[in-house]
């Protein structure tokens, strides 16, 4: 065994020497054989073995040269593919599926025009949308239909059946989603199966960070939480661009073009972008900050965007978008890459009631963070009067501080959970508020999902005196304001909501109901 291993090592060494010999030139002197070699050649091996080894090394050198030629051939293979006749390329492309055809068309201009071939796309179209057949016999009527379809292929312009296929794919998804969304939750007035519709559509979300120079960074969402009336989407990672160089953040809904997206999930599949909102990052100042801990501080940009910044570096740590269910599918799919989806014009339902539009409201409100709900409550038969209209707002009292039976406890201590790829954290007194206010017809009148912050109240509450620290939460947008007052009960270590008031914009009430308050 030892002799065999020694021969193997000698053969390996001989191969190394054979490779070095051409570098020495033709006049190189060979090393002398060691003394004591019996019946050996120049290197102390038997002549028969030396001949066989030489032949083997020659074969190895030929193999190496063949590999080098193979590399050169493969390098020229791509050029040769581009120079193929169109008939051969069309035959190759006819074996591709719809996604592969679209990706191939992005290679160059010639491939783009070839992959628009009507015969290829009509075959894909007929396979995807032709009615199911249970009889394999082809009658004269079907033969006539086939011949007519061939004529229609020749008559149509190039790319017609490709556009038809994509259009019908999108229409089929929209039809299925609309069928699911027709069922309405009687408590919120929102579609009852929004979660199922999100799954069917394959909807996702992405952000684009744009620098002042025009350079853009695209990030796909890495965290998703579906709540009762909203969706919380998160982005975090290592490769954030420098905050000082950024100017704008764009929030997009991203939808797969083809319905079979779930078979091969990949970011390279064709997708449709719909602009939801645009945010000015220069507004990330101290006035936008709503909370902090020892590592980060969080800022709120309306509508519903939460931005986490590292305290030490003043750079991005995470981004969190809070999207209400109202018109979520439409806003995430029906807009374009540059223009958001516009809601259809509202037609008010006129009524001769003297205080029409001031009664019959229904409220659903949540306070939550990362799937933990601190409050989930519903209120019916809410109303206001003309005498409660002041400074352009109608005051709608939901929880009265003077009525102890209205007061509601919160579950646990309010806080906002955040996450990055490095560390997790928790910010006290912050959470996400989801509000859905429906009118007398159970149609959503005012909806939002936004980060809010609970602050310590310096002045005592109006009404009865409560034993404990008092806090308040305020929110405001163009449609109204929310004011919440809480009391911290130290003995039971829980918060109680003792006052909840909504201020509805009279301009919105008049527009919605056709009134003139």
Short mmCIF file of C-alpha atoms in Angstrom, two decimals:
data_model
loop_
_atom_site.label_atom_id
_atom_site.label_comp_id
_atom_site.label_asym_id
_atom_site.label_seq_id
_atom_site.Cartn_x
_atom_site.Cartn_y
_atom_site.Cartn_z
CA UNK A 1 0.00 0.00 0.00
CA UNK A 2 2.85 2.37 0.85
CA UNK A 3 4.46 1.67 -2.51
CA UNK A 4 1.21 2.43 -4.29
CA UNK A 5 0.82 5.79 -2.54
CA UNK A 6 4.42 6.64 -3.36
CA UNK A 7 3.83 5.92 -7.05
CA UNK A 8 0.75 8.10 -7.01
CA UNK A 9 2.73 11.01 -5.58
CA UNK A 10 5.51 10.47 -8.09
CA UNK A 11 3.01 10.49 -10.95
CA UNK A 12 1.54 13.74 -9.69
CA UNK A 13 5.01 15.28 -9.43
CA UNK A 14 5.81 14.04 -12.96
CA UNK A 15 2.68 15.77 -14.26
CA UNK A 16 3.80 19.03 -12.69
CA UNK A 17 7.19 18.70 -14.32
CA UNK A 18 5.63 17.96 -17.71
CA UNK A 19 3.63 21.18 -17.45
CA UNK A 20 6.77 23.16 -16.59
CA UNK A 21 8.94 21.74 -19.42
CA UNK A 22 7.51 23.89 -22.24
CA UNK A 23 8.33 26.99 -20.20
CA UNK A 24 12.05 26.05 -20.12
CA UNK A 25 12.39 25.95 -23.88
CA UNK A 26 13.55 23.17 -26.20
CA UNK A 27 17.10 23.21 -24.84
CA UNK A 28 16.21 22.44 -21.28
CA UNK A 29 18.31 19.81 -19.50
CA UNK A 30 16.43 16.97 -17.79
CA UNK A 31 17.27 15.97 -14.24
CA UNK A 32 19.37 12.91 -13.79
CA UNK A 33 17.85 9.74 -12.48
CA UNK A 34 18.55 8.93 -8.86
CA UNK A 35 21.12 6.30 -8.10
CA UNK A 36 19.95 2.79 -7.58
CA UNK A 37 17.14 2.98 -10.10
CA UNK A 38 16.86 -0.39 -11.79
CA UNK A 39 15.81 -0.67 -15.42
CA UNK A 40 14.39 2.79 -15.32
CA UNK A 41 14.05 5.63 -17.76
CA UNK A 42 15.08 9.21 -17.24
CA UNK A 43 12.99 9.65 -14.05
CA UNK A 44 13.52 6.27 -12.50
CA UNK A 45 10.27 4.65 -13.71
CA UNK A 46 9.81 1.60 -15.87
CA UNK A 47 9.73 2.43 -19.57
CA UNK A 48 6.32 0.89 -20.14
CA UNK A 49 4.81 2.96 -17.35
CA UNK A 50 6.52 6.11 -18.61
CA UNK A 51 5.02 5.66 -22.08
CA UNK A 52 1.53 5.17 -20.68
CA UNK A 53 1.85 8.16 -18.38
CA UNK A 54 3.07 10.36 -21.21
CA UNK A 55 0.06 9.36 -23.25
CA UNK A 56 -2.21 10.15 -20.31
CA UNK A 57 -0.74 13.60 -19.79
CA UNK A 58 -1.07 14.33 -23.48
CA UNK A 59 -4.75 13.47 -23.21
CA UNK A 60 -5.11 15.77 -20.20
CA UNK A 61 -3.50 18.64 -22.11
CA UNK A 62 -5.85 18.05 -25.03
CA UNK A 63 -8.79 18.06 -22.61
CA UNK A 64 -7.63 21.37 -21.11
CA UNK A 65 -7.32 22.89 -24.57
CA UNK A 66 -10.82 21.58 -25.35
CA UNK A 67 -12.21 23.30 -22.27
CA UNK A 68 -10.61 26.57 -23.31
CA UNK A 69 -12.17 26.22 -26.75
CA UNK A 70 -15.49 25.46 -25.05
CA UNK A 71 -15.27 28.68 -23.07
CA UNK A 72 -14.61 30.64 -26.23
CA UNK A 73 -17.51 28.90 -27.94
CA UNK A 74 -19.86 29.62 -25.06
CA UNK A 75 -18.79 33.25 -25.11
CA UNK A 76 -19.79 33.47 -28.74
CA UNK A 77 -22.96 31.44 -28.26
CA UNK A 78 -25.01 34.45 -27.16
CA UNK A 79 -23.95 36.38 -30.24
CA UNK A 80 -24.83 33.41 -32.40
CA UNK A 81 -28.30 33.17 -30.80
CA UNK A 82 -28.96 36.78 -31.67
CA UNK A 83 -27.90 36.10 -35.27
CA UNK A 84 -30.26 33.17 -35.72
CA UNK A 85 -32.93 33.49 -38.41
CA UNK A 86 -36.29 34.74 -37.09
CA UNK A 87 -38.00 31.47 -38.05
CA UNK A 88 -35.75 29.47 -35.71
CA UNK A 89 -36.08 32.01 -32.90
CA UNK A 90 -39.87 31.99 -33.21
CA UNK A 91 -39.83 28.21 -32.98
CA UNK A 92 -37.74 28.43 -29.79
CA UNK A 93 -39.97 31.15 -28.32
CA UNK A 94 -43.09 29.09 -29.00
CA UNK A 95 -42.04 26.71 -26.19
CA UNK A 96 -41.92 29.50 -23.57
CA UNK A 97 -44.71 30.42 -21.17
CA UNK A 98 -46.21 33.89 -20.79
CA UNK A 99 -43.79 35.15 -18.13
CA UNK A 100 -40.71 33.84 -19.94
CA UNK A 101 -41.87 35.51 -23.16
CA UNK A 102 -42.22 38.89 -21.45
CA UNK A 103 -38.80 38.58 -19.83
CA UNK A 104 -37.21 37.50 -23.15
CA UNK A 105 -38.69 40.56 -24.81
CA UNK A 106 -36.66 42.73 -22.43
CA UNK A 107 -33.31 41.44 -23.79
CA UNK A 108 -33.11 43.64 -26.86
CA UNK A 109 -35.25 45.30 -29.49
CA UNK A 110 -35.17 42.33 -31.89
CA UNK A 111 -36.33 39.89 -29.23
CA UNK A 112 -39.05 42.33 -28.18
CA UNK A 113 -40.57 42.39 -31.67
CA UNK A 114 -40.24 38.63 -32.11
CA UNK A 115 -41.89 37.84 -28.77
CA UNK A 116 -44.89 39.95 -29.84
CA UNK A 117 -45.77 37.34 -32.45
CA UNK A 118 -49.54 36.91 -32.65
CA UNK A 119 -49.46 33.16 -33.32
CA UNK A 120 -47.51 32.51 -30.10
CA UNK A 121 -49.72 34.71 -27.94
CA UNK A 122 -52.94 33.44 -29.45
CA UNK A 123 -51.93 29.89 -28.54
CA UNK A 124 -51.27 31.02 -24.94
CA UNK A 125 -54.56 32.94 -24.93
CA UNK A 126 -56.59 29.99 -26.21
CA UNK A 127 -55.05 27.63 -23.64
CA UNK A 128 -55.76 30.01 -20.76
CA UNK A 129 -59.26 31.17 -21.66
CA UNK A 130 -60.77 28.57 -23.99
CA UNK A 131 -63.80 26.71 -22.55
CA UNK A 132 -63.21 23.24 -21.19
CA UNK A 133 -63.88 20.46 -23.69
CA UNK A 134 -65.14 17.03 -22.88
CA UNK A 135 -65.29 15.72 -26.45
CA UNK A 136 -62.10 15.20 -28.44
CA UNK A 137 -63.87 15.06 -31.81
CA UNK A 138 -63.62 18.23 -33.87
CA UNK A 139 -66.71 18.97 -35.90
CA UNK A 140 -66.99 21.21 -38.93
CA UNK A 141 -68.12 24.19 -36.85
CA UNK A 142 -64.98 24.01 -34.69
CA UNK A 143 -62.77 23.60 -37.75
CA UNK A 144 -64.37 26.72 -39.22
CA UNK A 145 -63.73 28.57 -35.95
CA UNK A 146 -60.07 27.52 -36.01
CA UNK A 147 -59.63 28.70 -39.58
CA UNK A 148 -61.33 31.99 -38.79
CA UNK A 149 -59.05 32.46 -35.75
CA UNK A 150 -56.00 31.95 -37.96
CA UNK A 151 -57.29 34.62 -40.29
CA UNK A 152 -57.86 36.94 -37.32
CA UNK A 153 -54.25 36.42 -36.27
CA UNK A 154 -53.02 37.47 -39.68
CA UNK A 155 -55.31 40.51 -39.77
CA UNK A 156 -54.36 41.89 -36.36
CA UNK A 157 -51.37 44.10 -35.79
CA UNK A 158 -48.28 42.64 -34.13
CA UNK A 159 -48.68 42.37 -30.38
CA UNK A 160 -52.49 42.46 -30.45
CA UNK A 161 -52.98 39.05 -28.80
CA UNK A 162 -50.30 39.81 -26.25
CA UNK A 163 -52.23 42.90 -25.14
CA UNK A 164 -55.50 40.97 -25.16
CA UNK A 165 -54.03 38.23 -23.01
CA UNK A 166 -52.65 40.66 -20.42
CA UNK A 167 -55.89 42.66 -20.42
CA UNK A 168 -58.03 39.59 -19.83
CA UNK A 169 -55.69 38.29 -17.13
CA UNK A 170 -56.02 41.55 -15.22
CA UNK A 171 -59.79 41.66 -15.81
CA UNK A 172 -60.25 38.11 -14.51
CA UNK A 173 -58.39 38.95 -11.28
CA UNK A 174 -60.43 42.13 -10.80
CA UNK A 175 -63.68 40.21 -11.36
CA UNK A 176 -62.76 37.58 -8.79
CA UNK A 177 -61.70 40.20 -6.24
CA UNK A 178 -64.85 42.28 -6.81
CA UNK A 179 -66.98 39.18 -6.21
CA UNK A 180 -65.27 38.63 -2.86
CA UNK A 181 -65.55 42.29 -1.82
CA UNK A 182 -69.30 42.52 -2.36
CA UNK A 183 -70.01 41.17 1.15
CA UNK A 184 -70.10 44.04 3.68
CA UNK A 185 -69.48 43.88 7.41
CA UNK A 186 -72.60 45.35 9.10
CA UNK A 187 -70.54 46.74 12.01
CA UNK A 188 -67.92 48.65 10.02
CA UNK A 189 -69.48 49.12 6.58
CA UNK A 190 -66.26 47.73 5.06
CA UNK A 191 -65.88 44.60 2.90
CA UNK A 192 -66.06 41.54 5.15
CA UNK A 193 -63.52 39.47 3.18
CA UNK A 194 -60.72 41.94 2.57
CA UNK A 195 -58.09 39.47 3.79
CA UNK A 196 -59.22 36.86 1.25
CA UNK A 197 -59.23 39.49 -1.50
CA UNK A 198 -55.65 40.47 -0.64
CA UNK A 199 -54.60 36.83 -0.87
CA UNK A 200 -56.36 36.30 -4.21
CA UNK A 201 -54.89 39.39 -5.83
CA UNK A 202 -51.33 38.68 -4.64
CA UNK A 203 -51.07 42.33 -3.63
CA UNK A 204 -47.86 43.59 -2.05
CA UNK A 205 -46.35 46.97 -1.28
CA UNK A 206 -43.07 48.70 -2.06
CA UNK A 207 -41.43 52.03 -1.36
CA UNK A 208 -39.15 54.06 -3.61
CA UNK A 209 -36.67 56.40 -1.95
CA UNK A 210 -35.66 59.20 -4.29
CA UNK A 211 -32.48 61.19 -3.84
CA UNK A 212 -32.17 64.88 -4.59
CA UNK A 213 -30.02 63.91 -7.58
CA UNK A 214 -32.85 61.78 -9.00
CA UNK A 215 -31.43 58.37 -8.12
CA UNK A 216 -34.03 55.90 -6.81
CA UNK A 217 -33.90 52.95 -4.41
CA UNK A 218 -36.66 50.33 -4.50
CA UNK A 219 -37.47 48.26 -1.41
CA UNK A 220 -40.02 45.44 -1.14
CA UNK A 221 -41.95 45.06 2.11
CA UNK A 222 -40.45 42.58 4.59
CA UNK A 223 -43.14 42.64 7.29
CA UNK A 224 -46.93 42.54 7.03
CA UNK A 225 -49.66 42.53 9.67
CA UNK A 226 -53.37 42.39 8.78
CA UNK A 227 -55.63 43.88 11.46
CA UNK A 228 -59.41 44.17 11.80
CA UNK A 229 -59.74 47.28 9.60
CA UNK A 230 -56.20 48.03 8.40
CA UNK A 231 -52.90 46.65 7.14
CA UNK A 232 -49.52 47.50 8.68
CA UNK A 233 -46.59 47.14 6.27
CA UNK A 234 -42.94 47.35 7.35
CA UNK A 235 -39.57 47.87 5.68
CA UNK A 236 -36.17 47.45 7.31
CA UNK A 237 -32.70 46.30 6.30
CA UNK A 238 -29.01 47.15 6.14
CA UNK A 239 -28.69 49.06 2.89
CA UNK A 240 -30.61 52.26 3.59
CA UNK A 241 -29.38 55.27 1.60
CA UNK A 242 -28.12 58.34 3.43
CA UNK A 243 -31.06 60.31 4.82
CA UNK A 244 -29.46 63.68 4.04
CA UNK A 245 -29.41 62.83 0.33
CA UNK A 246 -33.09 61.79 0.15
CA UNK A 247 -35.95 64.08 -0.85
CA UNK A 248 -39.10 61.97 -1.39
CA UNK A 249 -40.61 58.63 -0.43
CA UNK A 250 -43.16 57.00 -2.75
CA UNK A 251 -45.53 54.30 -1.50
CA UNK A 252 -46.76 51.83 -4.13
CA UNK A 253 -49.10 48.91 -4.32
CA UNK A 254 -47.55 46.10 -6.37
CA UNK A 255 -49.77 43.53 -8.11
CA UNK A 256 -48.75 40.54 -10.29
CA UNK A 257 -49.98 40.89 -13.85
CA UNK A 258 -50.76 37.18 -14.22
CA UNK A 259 -53.09 35.24 -12.00
CA UNK A 260 -50.83 32.21 -11.41
CA UNK A 261 -48.35 34.34 -9.41
CA UNK A 262 -48.44 31.88 -6.51
CA UNK A 263 -46.99 29.00 -8.56
CA UNK A 264 -43.54 30.55 -8.95
CA UNK A 265 -43.26 33.51 -6.56
CA UNK A 266 -40.41 35.76 -7.64
CA UNK A 267 -39.75 39.48 -7.87
CA UNK A 268 -38.83 39.11 -11.55
CA UNK A 269 -42.39 38.29 -12.59
CA UNK A 270 -44.26 41.11 -14.38
CA UNK A 271 -46.05 43.34 -11.88
CA UNK A 272 -48.14 46.49 -11.91
CA UNK A 273 -47.35 49.51 -9.73
CA UNK A 274 -50.00 51.82 -8.32
CA UNK A 275 -48.96 55.01 -6.54
CA UNK A 276 -50.71 55.33 -3.15
CA UNK A 277 -49.02 58.32 -1.52
CA UNK A 278 -46.00 60.61 -1.78
CA UNK A 279 -44.13 61.92 1.29
CA UNK A 280 -41.71 64.82 1.64
CA UNK A 281 -38.80 63.58 3.77
CA UNK A 282 -37.67 67.12 4.55
CA UNK A 283 -40.58 67.20 7.04
CA UNK A 284 -38.81 64.69 9.31
CA UNK A 285 -38.11 67.34 11.92
CA UNK A 286 -38.62 67.57 15.67
CA UNK A 287 -42.20 68.72 15.13
CA UNK A 288 -43.01 65.41 13.42
CA UNK A 289 -41.56 63.30 16.27
CA UNK A 290 -44.17 61.45 18.33
CA UNK A 291 -41.98 59.25 20.55
CA UNK A 292 -38.55 57.80 21.24
CA UNK A 293 -36.56 55.29 23.27
CA UNK A 294 -32.84 54.98 23.98
CA UNK A 295 -32.07 53.79 20.40
CA UNK A 296 -34.46 55.45 17.96
CA UNK A 297 -36.96 58.23 17.58
CA UNK A 298 -40.10 57.91 15.47
CA UNK A 299 -41.71 60.54 13.27
CA UNK A 300 -45.18 60.55 11.71
CA UNK A 301 -45.91 61.78 8.18
CA UNK A 302 -49.54 61.86 7.08
CA UNK A 303 -51.25 59.88 5.81
CA UNK A 304 -50.30 57.03 8.14
CA UNK A 305 -46.51 56.77 7.62
CA UNK A 306 -44.19 56.06 10.54
CA UNK A 307 -40.43 56.59 10.07
CA UNK A 308 -37.88 55.33 12.60
CA UNK A 309 -34.51 57.11 12.83
CA UNK A 310 -31.42 55.97 14.72
CA UNK A 311 -30.63 58.52 17.40
CA UNK A 312 -26.87 58.28 17.06
CA UNK A 313 -26.45 58.36 13.28
CA UNK A 314 -29.70 60.19 12.36
CA UNK A 315 -30.22 57.62 9.61
CA UNK A 316 -33.20 55.47 8.63
CA UNK A 317 -33.90 52.45 10.83
CA UNK A 318 -37.31 51.33 9.51
CA UNK A 319 -40.41 52.54 7.70
CA UNK A 320 -43.96 51.51 8.61
CA UNK A 321 -47.08 52.28 6.54
CA UNK A 322 -50.58 51.97 8.02
CA UNK A 323 -53.26 51.46 5.35
CA UNK A 324 -56.98 51.46 6.13
CA UNK A 325 -59.18 48.85 4.44
CA UNK A 326 -61.38 51.50 2.85
CA UNK A 327 -60.66 51.47 -0.90
CA UNK A 328 -57.37 49.68 -0.16
CA UNK A 329 -57.63 47.34 -3.16
CA UNK A 330 -58.58 50.18 -5.50
CA UNK A 331 -55.79 52.48 -4.30
CA UNK A 332 -53.21 49.68 -4.47
CA UNK A 333 -54.15 48.36 -7.92
CA UNK A 334 -56.03 50.92 -10.04
CA UNK A 335 -53.58 53.82 -9.95
CA UNK A 336 -50.58 54.30 -12.23
CA UNK A 337 -46.89 54.60 -11.46
CA UNK A 338 -47.17 58.41 -11.36
CA UNK A 339 -50.83 59.21 -10.54
CA UNK A 340 -52.77 57.84 -7.54
CA UNK A 341 -56.22 56.32 -7.90
CA UNK A 342 -59.02 58.89 -7.73
CA UNK A 343 -62.20 57.96 -5.91
CA UNK A 344 -65.38 58.16 -7.99
CA UNK A 345 -67.48 61.29 -7.35
CA UNK A 346 -69.89 60.92 -4.46
CA UNK A 347 -73.59 61.44 -5.14
CA UNK A 348 -75.39 62.65 -1.98
CA UNK A 349 -78.71 61.08 -1.03
CA UNK A 350 -80.95 64.07 -0.36
CA UNK A 351 -83.43 64.15 2.50
CA UNK A 352 -85.84 66.75 3.87
CA UNK A 353 -85.13 65.93 7.55
CA UNK A 354 -84.31 69.10 9.51
CA UNK A 355 -81.10 67.65 11.01
CA UNK A 356 -80.23 65.29 8.20
CA UNK A 357 -76.58 64.22 8.32
CA UNK A 358 -76.22 64.83 12.05
CA UNK A 359 -77.54 61.52 13.37
CA UNK A 360 -77.37 57.76 12.81
CA UNK A 361 -73.58 57.44 12.95
CA UNK A 362 -71.74 54.25 13.89
CA UNK A 363 -68.14 54.15 15.10
CA UNK A 364 -65.55 51.36 15.20
CA UNK A 365 -62.20 52.26 16.80
CA UNK A 366 -59.06 50.19 17.49
CA UNK A 367 -55.78 50.89 19.31
CA UNK A 368 -53.13 48.30 18.51
CA UNK A 369 -49.49 47.51 17.76
CA UNK A 370 -47.95 44.41 16.14
CA UNK A 371 -51.11 42.34 16.54
CA UNK A 372 -51.69 43.37 20.18
CA UNK A 373 -55.00 45.25 20.66
CA UNK A 374 -55.33 47.69 23.55
CA UNK A 375 -58.83 48.76 22.51
CA UNK A 376 -61.44 47.34 20.14
CA UNK A 377 -64.82 49.00 20.55
CA UNK A 378 -67.96 49.81 18.55
CA UNK A 379 -70.56 52.52 19.20
CA UNK A 380 -73.99 52.87 17.61
CA UNK A 381 -76.65 55.57 17.21
CA UNK A 382 -74.29 58.51 17.60
CA UNK A 383 -75.71 61.96 16.90
CA UNK A 384 -75.11 65.67 17.22
CA UNK A 385 -77.26 68.77 16.83
CA UNK A 386 -77.10 72.10 15.06
CA UNK A 387 -76.30 73.72 18.38
CA UNK A 388 -73.11 71.64 18.63
CA UNK A 389 -71.73 73.10 15.39
CA UNK A 390 -68.89 75.51 16.15
CA UNK A 391 -65.84 76.79 14.24
CA UNK A 392 -66.61 74.65 11.22
CA UNK A 393 -66.95 71.37 13.15
CA UNK A 394 -69.87 69.32 14.47
CA UNK A 395 -69.14 67.90 17.93
CA UNK A 396 -69.98 64.20 18.23
CA UNK A 397 -69.67 62.91 21.81
CA UNK A 398 -68.93 59.19 21.93
CA UNK A 399 -67.84 58.76 25.59
CA UNK A 400 -69.00 61.38 28.08
CA UNK A 401 -66.69 62.15 30.99
CA UNK A 402 -69.70 62.85 33.23
CA UNK A 403 -71.21 59.40 32.65
CA UNK A 404 -69.18 56.75 34.49
CA UNK A 405 -71.00 53.90 32.74
CA UNK A 406 -69.49 55.03 29.41
CA UNK A 407 -65.88 54.78 30.57
CA UNK A 408 -63.84 52.01 28.93
CA UNK A 409 -60.69 50.25 30.19
CA UNK A 410 -57.72 49.58 27.95
CA UNK A 411 -56.04 46.18 27.86
CA UNK A 412 -52.40 46.44 29.01
CA UNK A 413 -50.01 49.34 28.78
CA UNK A 414 -49.95 51.25 25.51
CA UNK A 415 -46.75 50.94 23.50
CA UNK A 416 -45.49 50.62 19.94
CA UNK A 417 -43.33 47.65 18.93
CA UNK A 418 -40.70 48.23 16.24
CA UNK A 419 -38.28 45.92 14.47
CA UNK A 420 -35.13 46.08 12.37
CA UNK A 421 -32.82 43.40 11.01
CA UNK A 422 -30.52 43.96 14.02
CA UNK A 423 -32.65 44.69 17.09
CA UNK A 424 -36.27 45.02 18.24
CA UNK A 425 -37.71 47.67 20.51
CA UNK A 426 -40.72 49.14 22.27
CA UNK A 427 -41.75 52.80 22.59
CA UNK A 428 -44.09 53.68 25.45
CA UNK A 429 -47.30 55.69 25.02
CA UNK A 430 -47.45 55.22 21.21
CA UNK A 431 -49.77 53.01 19.17
CA UNK A 432 -51.74 52.77 15.93
CA UNK A 433 -55.31 54.10 15.85
CA UNK A 434 -57.81 52.74 13.31
CA UNK A 435 -61.07 54.67 13.07
CA UNK A 436 -64.10 53.84 10.90
CA UNK A 437 -67.13 56.13 11.10
CA UNK A 438 -70.20 55.06 9.10
CA UNK A 439 -73.26 57.11 8.27
CA UNK A 440 -76.92 56.15 8.65
CA UNK A 441 -76.74 54.02 5.49
CA UNK A 442 -73.75 52.09 6.91
CA UNK A 443 -71.44 53.59 4.32
CA UNK A 444 -67.93 54.58 5.52
CA UNK A 445 -67.98 58.34 6.10
CA UNK A 446 -64.55 58.95 7.69
CA UNK A 447 -61.74 56.40 7.92
CA UNK A 448 -58.05 56.53 8.80
CA UNK A 449 -55.21 54.45 10.20
CA UNK A 450 -52.41 56.46 11.78
CA UNK A 451 -49.77 56.42 14.53
CA UNK A 452 -50.80 58.37 17.62
CA UNK A 453 -49.05 59.39 20.83
CA UNK A 454 -50.45 59.60 24.36
CA UNK A 455 -49.27 62.72 26.21
CA UNK A 456 -49.51 63.76 29.84
CA UNK A 457 -52.16 66.40 30.44
CA UNK A 458 -51.03 69.48 32.35
CA UNK A 459 -54.53 70.84 33.05
CA UNK A 460 -57.23 68.90 34.93
CA UNK A 461 -60.03 67.32 32.93
CA UNK A 462 -63.34 69.09 32.52
CA UNK A 463 -65.92 67.35 34.69
CA UNK A 464 -65.50 65.11 37.72
CA UNK A 465 -62.12 64.81 39.39
CA UNK A 466 -60.30 61.49 38.81
CA UNK A 467 -57.69 60.02 41.11
CA UNK A 468 -54.76 59.40 38.79
CA UNK A 469 -52.63 60.92 36.06
CA UNK A 470 -54.55 62.14 33.04
CA UNK A 471 -53.44 61.74 29.43
CA UNK A 472 -54.80 62.79 26.06
CA UNK A 473 -54.52 61.63 22.42
CA UNK A 474 -55.25 64.00 19.51
CA UNK A 475 -55.50 63.36 15.80
CA UNK A 476 -56.45 65.73 12.99
CA UNK A 477 -56.83 65.64 9.21
CA UNK A 478 -58.89 67.54 6.63
CA UNK A 479 -62.06 65.55 7.42
CA UNK A 480 -62.13 65.91 11.19
CA UNK A 481 -60.47 65.69 14.59
CA UNK A 482 -60.34 63.08 17.37
CA UNK A 483 -59.81 63.87 21.05
CA UNK A 484 -59.36 61.12 23.63
CA UNK A 485 -58.82 61.58 27.38
CA UNK A 486 -57.53 58.79 29.64
CA UNK A 487 -56.86 58.27 33.32
CA UNK A 488 -54.15 56.01 34.75
CA UNK A 489 -55.50 54.07 37.75
CA UNK A 490 -52.45 53.20 39.81
CA UNK A 491 -54.22 50.65 42.05
CA UNK A 492 -55.31 48.43 39.16
CA UNK A 493 -52.50 49.53 36.79
CA UNK A 494 -54.75 50.19 33.84
CA UNK A 495 -55.93 53.05 31.67
CA UNK A 496 -59.56 54.15 31.41
CA UNK A 497 -60.96 56.18 28.53
CA UNK A 498 -63.15 58.79 30.20
CA UNK A 499 -63.76 61.07 27.22
CA UNK A 500 -63.92 60.45 23.46
CA UNK A 501 -65.11 63.20 21.12
CA UNK A 502 -65.14 63.41 17.31
CA UNK A 503 -65.20 66.76 15.52
CA UNK A 504 -66.65 66.32 12.02
CA UNK A 505 -65.80 68.85 9.35
CA UNK A 506 -68.99 70.66 8.31
CA UNK A 507 -67.60 70.98 4.78
CA UNK A 508 -67.39 67.18 4.61
CA UNK A 509 -70.91 66.79 6.07
CA UNK A 510 -72.39 69.20 3.53
CA UNK A 511 -70.58 67.54 0.64
CA UNK A 512 -71.58 64.04 1.76
CA UNK A 513 -75.25 64.67 2.52
CA UNK A 514 -75.96 67.65 0.25
CA UNK A 515 -76.83 69.88 3.22
CA UNK A 516 -76.02 73.56 3.91
CA UNK A 517 -75.07 73.76 7.57
#
